Amino acid sequence: MPATTDPFEKLKAAQRESWSSFVPVEIMTTPPAAKLVKFAAVAAGQRVLDVACGTGVVTITAARAGAKASGLDLTPKLLERARENAAIAGVDVDFIEGDAEALPYPDVSFDVVLSQYGHIFAPRPAVAVQEMLRVLKPGGTVAFSTWPPEHFTGRMFAFIAGHAPPPPAGTEPPAAPPLWGDPNVVRERLGSAVKDLKFARDTLVAPALSLAHFRAAQEKTIGPLTKLLASLQNDPGKLKQLRAEFDALAADVFEENTIRMPFLMTRATKL
Ligand SMILES: C[S@@+](CC[C@H](N)C(=O)[O-])C[C@H]1O[C@@H](n2cnc3c(N)ncnc32)[C@H](O)[C@@H]1O
C-alpha cells in the first residue's frame, strides 16, 4: 500500500520516533522470546518472520534454533541494535525497516510468522492479520505474545491511551493494543483463516529495586509513556497525579523486587 494512502501515516511516524528508546528493555523481553519460539515449535531450516522485531530478541532466538530468520520493525534505531545483537550471537538474520500493515514480502514466503508484544501496535488489527497470514504458507504457524487487558501491562497501555490527547475529529482511532490479549478477540480476529488455535499463559518478571526505580525506567524506555509524560512538563500537578496513578497500578504487581507481567501466547495453523 503506498504510504500516502495510509490514514495512520502520522501515528506510525510518531511510533517510529517514540519506540527509539526501547533498547534497554531487551533484557526483559529476552526470556519470553525463548518461550514464544518454543511455543511456536520453530525448527531448523524453517523460514521465520518476526513482525515488529525491535532489537531482534525473538528473531535471533529463532536463528539460534537453526531457522532462516527475518525481522521487520518500524524503528531504525532498534534495527541497528538488532543487527548488532545478531553479530554478537554469530547468526545471520535479515533485518529490514517496514510496517506490520504492509509487509514487504511476497505471498506464502514463511513457514512461521511470529510477533512478541509487537504487531499489537499496528492500528488496524484486520490489516495486520491479513498481512501476517498473506506471507505465511498454508500449513504454516502464526504465533504471538500479547498483553491481556486485565493484567498490569494491558492496564498500563489503557492508562496511557486514556490520558493521551484524542485523535483529531473525524479520524479513525487506532485499535487498543491490549485487546490482543483477550482470547475471544484473538479467535475472532484470526477467524476462519486458521485452525488448531491454542493459547498458553506465562509471566515476564522484571527486576525493580523500588516502585520509583520501575517507573523511572518505564518513563525512559516505553515510548508512549515517555511521550505522555513529556506532554505534561508544563503541568506539574497533573504530572504528579499521573505518576501516582502509575505507581498505584504497578504496586499491585510489585513483589520481592520484581514486577510481574502475565502475558498470553497464541498459536494457530494457517488453512
Ligand atoms: C514493545 S516493543 C517489542 C519489540 C520486540 N518484539 C521485543 O519483544 O522486544 C514494540 C515494537 O513494535 C514496533 N512497532 C510498532 N508499530 C509497528 C508497526 N506498525 N509495524 C512494525 N513495527 C511496529 C516498535 O517499533 C517496537 O519495536
Short mmCIF file of C-alpha atoms and ligand atoms in Angstrom, two decimals:
data_model
loop_
_atom_site.label_atom_id
_atom_site.label_comp_id
_atom_site.label_asym_id
_atom_site.label_seq_id
_atom_site.Cartn_x
_atom_site.Cartn_y
_atom_site.Cartn_z
CA MET A 1 0.00 0.00 0.00
CA PRO A 2 1.58 3.38 -0.94
CA ALA A 3 2.42 5.36 2.24
CA THR A 4 0.41 8.36 1.07
CA THR A 5 -2.89 6.41 1.26
CA ASP A 6 -2.27 5.24 4.83
CA PRO A 7 -4.60 7.14 7.21
CA PHE A 8 -2.24 6.24 10.08
CA GLU A 9 0.92 7.58 8.48
CA LYS A 10 1.34 10.29 11.15
CA LEU A 11 0.68 7.88 14.01
CA LYS A 12 3.29 5.47 12.61
CA ALA A 13 5.84 8.27 12.23
CA ALA A 14 5.22 9.14 15.90
CA GLN A 15 5.56 5.45 16.89
CA ARG A 16 8.85 5.19 14.99
CA GLU A 17 10.17 8.13 16.98
CA SER A 18 8.80 7.10 20.35
CA TRP A 19 9.94 3.44 20.31
CA SER A 20 13.56 4.55 19.66
CA SER A 21 14.38 4.43 23.37
CA PHE A 22 13.31 0.80 23.83
CA VAL A 23 16.81 -0.80 23.55
CA PRO A 24 17.42 -1.30 27.33
CA VAL A 25 14.13 -3.22 27.65
CA GLU A 26 15.61 -6.08 25.60
CA ILE A 27 16.96 -7.54 28.83
CA MET A 28 13.34 -8.06 29.94
CA THR A 29 11.94 -9.29 26.61
CA THR A 30 14.77 -11.81 26.06
CA PRO A 31 13.46 -14.64 28.33
CA PRO A 32 9.87 -14.56 26.94
CA ALA A 33 11.36 -14.62 23.41
CA ALA A 34 12.62 -18.15 24.07
CA LYS A 35 9.16 -19.11 25.34
CA LEU A 36 7.47 -17.87 22.15
CA VAL A 37 9.99 -19.62 19.87
CA LYS A 38 9.45 -22.87 21.79
CA PHE A 39 5.64 -22.45 21.83
CA ALA A 40 5.69 -21.95 18.03
CA ALA A 41 7.89 -25.08 17.72
CA VAL A 42 10.35 -23.30 15.43
CA ALA A 43 12.57 -25.89 13.75
CA ALA A 44 15.91 -25.79 11.93
CA GLY A 45 15.64 -24.82 8.28
CA GLN A 46 12.26 -23.09 8.58
CA ARG A 47 11.77 -19.61 7.16
CA VAL A 48 10.66 -17.44 10.09
CA LEU A 49 9.45 -13.83 10.14
CA ASP A 50 9.43 -11.77 13.36
CA VAL A 51 6.99 -8.87 12.94
CA ALA A 52 7.80 -5.71 14.98
CA CYS A 53 11.06 -7.37 15.99
CA GLY A 54 12.51 -4.42 17.95
CA THR A 55 16.09 -5.34 18.94
CA GLY A 56 15.65 -8.82 17.48
CA VAL A 57 15.28 -10.94 20.62
CA VAL A 58 12.76 -13.33 19.00
CA THR A 59 14.39 -13.27 15.56
CA ILE A 60 17.82 -14.13 16.96
CA THR A 61 16.41 -16.86 19.22
CA ALA A 62 14.76 -18.42 16.14
CA ALA A 63 18.02 -18.12 14.18
CA ARG A 64 19.89 -19.81 17.03
CA ALA A 65 17.39 -22.68 16.71
CA GLY A 66 18.55 -23.04 13.09
CA ALA A 67 15.77 -21.09 11.34
CA LYS A 68 16.35 -18.76 8.39
CA ALA A 69 15.07 -15.75 10.25
CA SER A 70 13.94 -12.30 9.08
CA GLY A 71 12.89 -9.40 11.29
CA LEU A 72 10.90 -6.29 10.41
CA ASP A 73 10.26 -3.20 12.51
CA LEU A 74 9.19 0.43 12.10
CA THR A 75 12.03 1.82 14.20
CA PRO A 76 15.51 2.17 12.62
CA LYS A 77 17.25 2.69 15.99
CA LEU A 78 16.04 -0.69 17.23
CA LEU A 79 17.06 -2.37 13.97
CA GLU A 80 20.59 -1.02 14.43
CA ARG A 81 20.73 -2.77 17.79
CA ALA A 82 19.11 -5.90 16.30
CA ARG A 83 21.92 -6.14 13.72
CA GLU A 84 24.49 -5.66 16.48
CA ASN A 85 22.79 -8.42 18.54
CA ALA A 86 22.85 -10.80 15.56
CA ALA A 87 26.56 -10.10 15.04
CA ILE A 88 27.30 -10.76 18.74
CA ALA A 89 25.28 -14.00 18.65
CA GLY A 90 27.03 -15.01 15.42
CA VAL A 91 23.82 -15.61 13.47
CA ASP A 92 22.78 -14.44 10.05
CA VAL A 93 19.47 -12.56 10.16
CA ASP A 94 17.86 -10.28 7.62
CA PHE A 95 16.52 -7.17 9.40
CA ILE A 96 14.53 -4.58 7.48
CA GLU A 97 12.57 -1.44 8.23
CA GLY A 98 8.85 -1.76 7.48
CA ASP A 99 5.26 -1.72 8.65
CA ALA A 100 3.29 -4.68 10.01
CA GLU A 101 0.35 -3.40 7.93
CA ALA A 102 2.30 -3.51 4.64
CA LEU A 103 4.80 -6.37 4.85
CA PRO A 104 7.37 -6.09 2.04
CA TYR A 105 7.46 -9.83 1.34
CA PRO A 106 5.79 -11.94 -1.35
CA ASP A 107 2.75 -14.14 -0.53
CA VAL A 108 3.44 -17.54 1.11
CA SER A 109 7.09 -16.78 1.92
CA PHE A 110 7.37 -18.08 5.51
CA ASP A 111 6.82 -21.30 7.50
CA VAL A 112 6.34 -19.36 10.74
CA VAL A 113 5.27 -15.77 11.45
CA LEU A 114 5.90 -14.54 15.00
CA SER A 115 5.39 -11.34 16.96
CA GLN A 116 6.24 -10.60 20.57
CA TYR A 117 4.35 -7.61 22.02
CA GLY A 118 4.77 -6.06 18.56
CA HIS A 119 2.03 -6.40 15.92
CA ILE A 120 -0.43 -5.33 18.66
CA PHE A 121 0.69 -1.74 17.99
CA ALA A 122 -0.48 -1.79 14.39
CA PRO A 123 -3.54 0.49 14.45
CA ARG A 124 -5.71 -1.78 12.25
CA PRO A 125 -5.70 -5.39 13.54
CA ALA A 126 -7.55 -6.68 10.47
CA VAL A 127 -4.86 -5.28 8.16
CA ALA A 128 -2.03 -6.68 10.28
CA VAL A 129 -3.69 -10.14 10.41
CA GLN A 130 -4.28 -10.12 6.67
CA GLU A 131 -0.62 -9.28 6.06
CA MET A 132 0.78 -11.80 8.54
CA LEU A 133 -1.37 -14.58 7.03
CA ARG A 134 -0.67 -13.48 3.45
CA VAL A 135 3.09 -14.02 3.83
CA LEU A 136 2.59 -17.33 5.69
CA LYS A 137 2.49 -20.65 3.79
CA PRO A 138 -0.68 -22.79 4.11
CA GLY A 139 0.01 -25.21 6.98
CA GLY A 140 2.41 -22.65 8.49
CA THR A 141 2.30 -21.37 12.08
CA VAL A 142 1.37 -17.92 13.26
CA ALA A 143 2.25 -17.28 16.93
CA PHE A 144 2.39 -14.18 19.10
CA SER A 145 2.68 -12.93 22.66
CA THR A 146 0.31 -10.22 23.83
CA TRP A 147 -0.72 -8.33 26.97
CA PRO A 148 -4.13 -9.25 28.48
CA PRO A 149 -6.23 -6.17 29.26
CA GLU A 150 -6.86 -7.32 32.85
CA HIS A 151 -3.17 -7.58 33.83
CA PHE A 152 -0.54 -4.93 34.56
CA THR A 153 0.89 -4.22 31.11
CA GLY A 154 -2.52 -4.18 29.43
CA ARG A 155 -3.76 -1.84 32.15
CA MET A 156 -0.65 0.34 31.69
CA PHE A 157 -1.32 0.77 27.94
CA ALA A 158 -5.00 1.52 28.66
CA PHE A 159 -3.86 4.10 31.25
CA ILE A 160 -1.55 5.73 28.66
CA ALA A 161 -4.29 5.77 25.98
CA GLY A 162 -6.83 7.10 28.49
CA HIS A 163 -4.68 10.15 29.24
CA ALA A 164 -3.35 10.81 25.71
CA PRO A 165 -4.98 13.53 23.58
CA PRO A 166 -7.89 12.16 21.48
CA PRO A 167 -7.29 11.67 17.73
CA PRO A 168 -8.37 14.66 15.58
CA ALA A 169 -12.15 14.76 14.98
CA GLY A 170 -13.27 12.67 12.03
CA THR A 171 -10.26 10.35 12.10
CA GLU A 172 -10.45 6.65 12.83
CA PRO A 173 -8.99 5.87 16.28
CA PRO A 174 -6.27 3.17 16.42
CA ALA A 175 -7.33 -0.16 17.96
CA ALA A 176 -6.36 -0.64 21.61
CA PRO A 177 -3.24 -2.92 21.77
CA PRO A 178 -4.36 -4.88 24.90
CA LEU A 179 -7.43 -6.26 23.07
CA TRP A 180 -4.93 -8.68 21.50
CA GLY A 181 -4.58 -10.20 24.99
CA ASP A 182 -8.20 -11.38 25.06
CA PRO A 183 -8.53 -14.95 23.64
CA ASN A 184 -12.06 -14.22 22.39
CA VAL A 185 -10.85 -11.22 20.42
CA VAL A 186 -7.91 -13.22 19.04
CA ARG A 187 -10.25 -16.04 17.99
CA GLU A 188 -12.49 -13.56 16.17
CA ARG A 189 -9.61 -11.70 14.50
CA LEU A 190 -7.93 -14.85 13.18
CA GLY A 191 -11.34 -16.22 12.23
CA SER A 192 -11.77 -18.99 9.70
CA ALA A 193 -8.34 -18.44 8.11
CA VAL A 194 -6.71 -20.68 10.75
CA LYS A 195 -7.19 -24.00 12.58
CA ASP A 196 -5.73 -25.55 15.75
CA LEU A 197 -5.88 -22.32 17.75
CA LYS A 198 -4.02 -22.77 21.07
CA PHE A 199 -3.37 -20.41 23.97
CA ALA A 200 -0.85 -20.50 26.82
CA ARG A 201 -0.02 -18.08 29.59
CA ASP A 202 3.29 -17.12 31.15
CA THR A 203 4.77 -14.21 33.12
CA LEU A 204 7.54 -11.74 32.32
CA VAL A 205 9.39 -10.95 35.56
CA ALA A 206 11.13 -7.56 35.55
CA PRO A 207 13.65 -6.61 38.25
CA ALA A 208 12.73 -3.45 40.19
CA LEU A 209 14.63 -2.10 43.19
CA SER A 210 11.62 0.04 44.14
CA LEU A 211 8.41 1.22 42.51
CA ALA A 212 10.16 4.50 41.77
CA HIS A 213 13.01 2.64 40.01
CA PHE A 214 10.49 0.77 37.89
CA ARG A 215 8.60 3.93 36.96
CA ALA A 216 11.83 5.81 36.16
CA ALA A 217 12.92 3.00 33.81
CA GLN A 218 9.50 2.77 32.13
CA GLU A 219 9.40 6.55 31.69
CA LYS A 220 12.73 6.45 29.85
CA THR A 221 12.13 3.41 27.66
CA ILE A 222 8.43 2.88 26.90
CA GLY A 223 7.92 5.46 24.16
CA PRO A 224 4.16 6.02 24.50
CA LEU A 225 4.59 6.63 28.26
CA THR A 226 7.61 8.91 27.71
CA LYS A 227 5.56 10.93 25.23
CA LEU A 228 2.56 11.24 27.54
CA LEU A 229 4.63 12.44 30.50
CA ALA A 230 6.70 14.79 28.32
CA SER A 231 3.45 16.45 27.22
CA LEU A 232 2.80 17.35 30.89
CA GLN A 233 6.15 19.05 31.60
CA ASN A 234 4.34 22.39 31.99
CA ASP A 235 1.64 20.94 34.23
CA PRO A 236 3.48 19.69 37.34
CA GLY A 237 0.23 18.99 39.23
CA LYS A 238 -1.11 16.67 36.52
CA LEU A 239 2.32 15.07 36.08
CA LYS A 240 2.46 14.26 39.79
CA GLN A 241 -1.06 12.85 39.66
CA LEU A 242 -0.29 10.59 36.69
CA ARG A 243 2.92 9.33 38.29
CA ALA A 244 0.96 8.48 41.44
CA GLU A 245 -1.66 6.65 39.35
CA PHE A 246 1.11 4.73 37.57
CA ASP A 247 2.68 3.73 40.91
CA ALA A 248 -0.70 2.54 42.19
CA LEU A 249 -1.08 0.30 39.12
CA ALA A 250 2.44 -1.13 39.48
CA ALA A 251 2.10 -1.58 43.27
CA ASP A 252 -0.39 -4.41 42.64
CA VAL A 253 2.31 -6.48 40.90
CA PHE A 254 5.44 -5.40 42.83
CA GLU A 255 6.77 -8.31 44.85
CA GLU A 256 10.25 -9.27 46.08
CA ASN A 257 11.99 -6.62 43.95
CA THR A 258 10.18 -7.69 40.81
CA ILE A 259 7.27 -6.53 38.71
CA ARG A 260 5.25 -9.46 37.41
CA MET A 261 3.68 -9.08 33.97
CA PRO A 262 1.47 -12.00 32.85
CA PHE A 263 1.16 -12.45 29.10
CA LEU A 264 -0.83 -14.57 26.66
CA MET A 265 0.71 -16.68 23.88
CA THR A 266 -1.38 -17.63 20.83
CA ARG A 267 -0.53 -20.22 18.18
CA ALA A 268 -2.53 -21.28 15.11
CA THR A 269 -2.07 -23.04 11.79
CA LYS A 270 -2.96 -21.29 8.54
CA LEU A 271 -5.50 -23.21 6.49
C1 LIG B 1 7.12 -3.42 22.90
S1 LIG B 1 8.18 -3.33 21.51
C2 LIG B 1 8.52 -5.07 21.23
C3 LIG B 1 9.80 -5.32 20.48
C4 LIG B 1 10.25 -6.78 20.38
N1 LIG B 1 9.32 -7.59 19.64
C5 LIG B 1 10.54 -7.37 21.73
O1 LIG B 1 9.86 -8.33 22.11
O2 LIG B 1 11.47 -6.89 22.39
C6 LIG B 1 7.05 -2.88 20.22
C7 LIG B 1 7.70 -2.81 18.86
O3 LIG B 1 6.68 -2.65 17.86
C8 LIG B 1 7.24 -1.83 16.83
N2 LIG B 1 6.10 -1.33 16.03
C9 LIG B 1 5.09 -0.52 16.44
N3 LIG B 1 4.22 -0.34 15.42
C10 LIG B 1 4.68 -1.06 14.35
C11 LIG B 1 4.22 -1.27 13.01
N4 LIG B 1 3.11 -0.70 12.55
N5 LIG B 1 4.97 -2.05 12.20
C12 LIG B 1 6.13 -2.62 12.63
N6 LIG B 1 6.61 -2.44 13.88
C13 LIG B 1 5.90 -1.69 14.73
C14 LIG B 1 8.03 -0.79 17.59
O4 LIG B 1 8.97 -0.13 16.77
C15 LIG B 1 8.68 -1.67 18.67
O5 LIG B 1 9.89 -2.21 18.22
#
